[in-house]
Amino acid sequence: MAKGDILKAALSNPNRGPHQTALIRSAIYKEMEQFTATRRLPPSLDASEICRILAPIDRHLTPDDYDRLHKFSDFLAVIDTSPNAHPGYHLLGEKLSADLGL
């Protein structure tokens, strides 16, 4: 599978709720194992941090969450080939806020 496809497959699962969130979180971990352009994300932004921000386990996913997850899967698909690819401002903003203790 190409990068981003594992996450896209998890997002297309018709089952909503905790089962799909678990699939999405697992897909993020698998995608990050394949991640090669390490300088494109802050060093402390690992799979568990991405899951905490994009697919929190303590609530149901909202349409905005799904939108951010789709943007992240698109980012993963082109990270190695497009110098203009970015992981999404929400993801980086959440990480920056956490790092600053806000």
PDB file of C-alpha atoms in Angstrom, residues 17-18 20-22 24-25 28 48-62 65-66 68-69 90 94:
ATOM      1  CA  GLY A  17     -17.808   4.940  16.948  1.00  0.00           C
ATOM      2  CA  PRO A  18     -15.084   3.431  19.116  1.00  0.00           C
ATOM      3  CA  GLN A  20     -13.556   3.002  13.840  1.00  0.00           C
ATOM      4  CA  THR A  21     -11.538   5.267  16.140  1.00  0.00           C
ATOM      5  CA  ALA A  22      -9.430   2.249  17.106  1.00  0.00           C
ATOM      6  CA  ILE A  24      -7.909   4.996  12.674  1.00  0.00           C
ATOM      7  CA  ARG A  25      -5.462   5.102  15.569  1.00  0.00           C
ATOM      8  CA  ILE A  28      -1.840   6.225  12.118  1.00  0.00           C
ATOM      9  CA  SER A  48       0.803   8.663  19.903  1.00  0.00           C
ATOM     10  CA  GLU A  49       0.786  12.470  19.910  1.00  0.00           C
ATOM     11  CA  ILE A  50      -0.839  12.559  16.470  1.00  0.00           C
ATOM     12  CA  CYS A  51      -3.507  10.118  17.669  1.00  0.00           C
ATOM     13  CA  ARG A  52      -4.124  12.233  20.772  1.00  0.00           C
ATOM     14  CA  ILE A  53      -4.699  15.303  18.608  1.00  0.00           C
ATOM     15  CA  LEU A  54      -6.472  13.869  15.546  1.00  0.00           C
ATOM     16  CA  ALA A  55      -8.290  10.799  16.919  1.00  0.00           C
ATOM     17  CA  PRO A  56      -8.827  11.265  20.655  1.00  0.00           C
ATOM     18  CA  ILE A  57      -9.993   8.169  22.438  1.00  0.00           C
ATOM     19  CA  ASP A  58     -12.091  10.053  25.016  1.00  0.00           C
ATOM     20  CA  ARG A  59     -14.809  11.321  22.619  1.00  0.00           C
ATOM     21  CA  HIS A  60     -16.589  10.599  19.348  1.00  0.00           C
ATOM     22  CA  LEU A  61     -14.988  11.923  16.184  1.00  0.00           C
ATOM     23  CA  THR A  62     -16.636  14.991  14.692  1.00  0.00           C
ATOM     24  CA  ASP A  65     -11.927  15.486  13.008  1.00  0.00           C
ATOM     25  CA  TYR A  66     -12.616  13.461   9.857  1.00  0.00           C
ATOM     26  CA  ARG A  68      -8.350  16.828   9.569  1.00  0.00           C
ATOM     27  CA  LEU A  69      -7.685  13.093   9.307  1.00  0.00           C
ATOM     28  CA  HIS A  90      -4.532  22.228  13.377  1.00  0.00           C
ATOM     29  CA  GLU A  94      -2.236  21.687  18.923  1.00  0.00           C
TER      30      GLU A  94
END
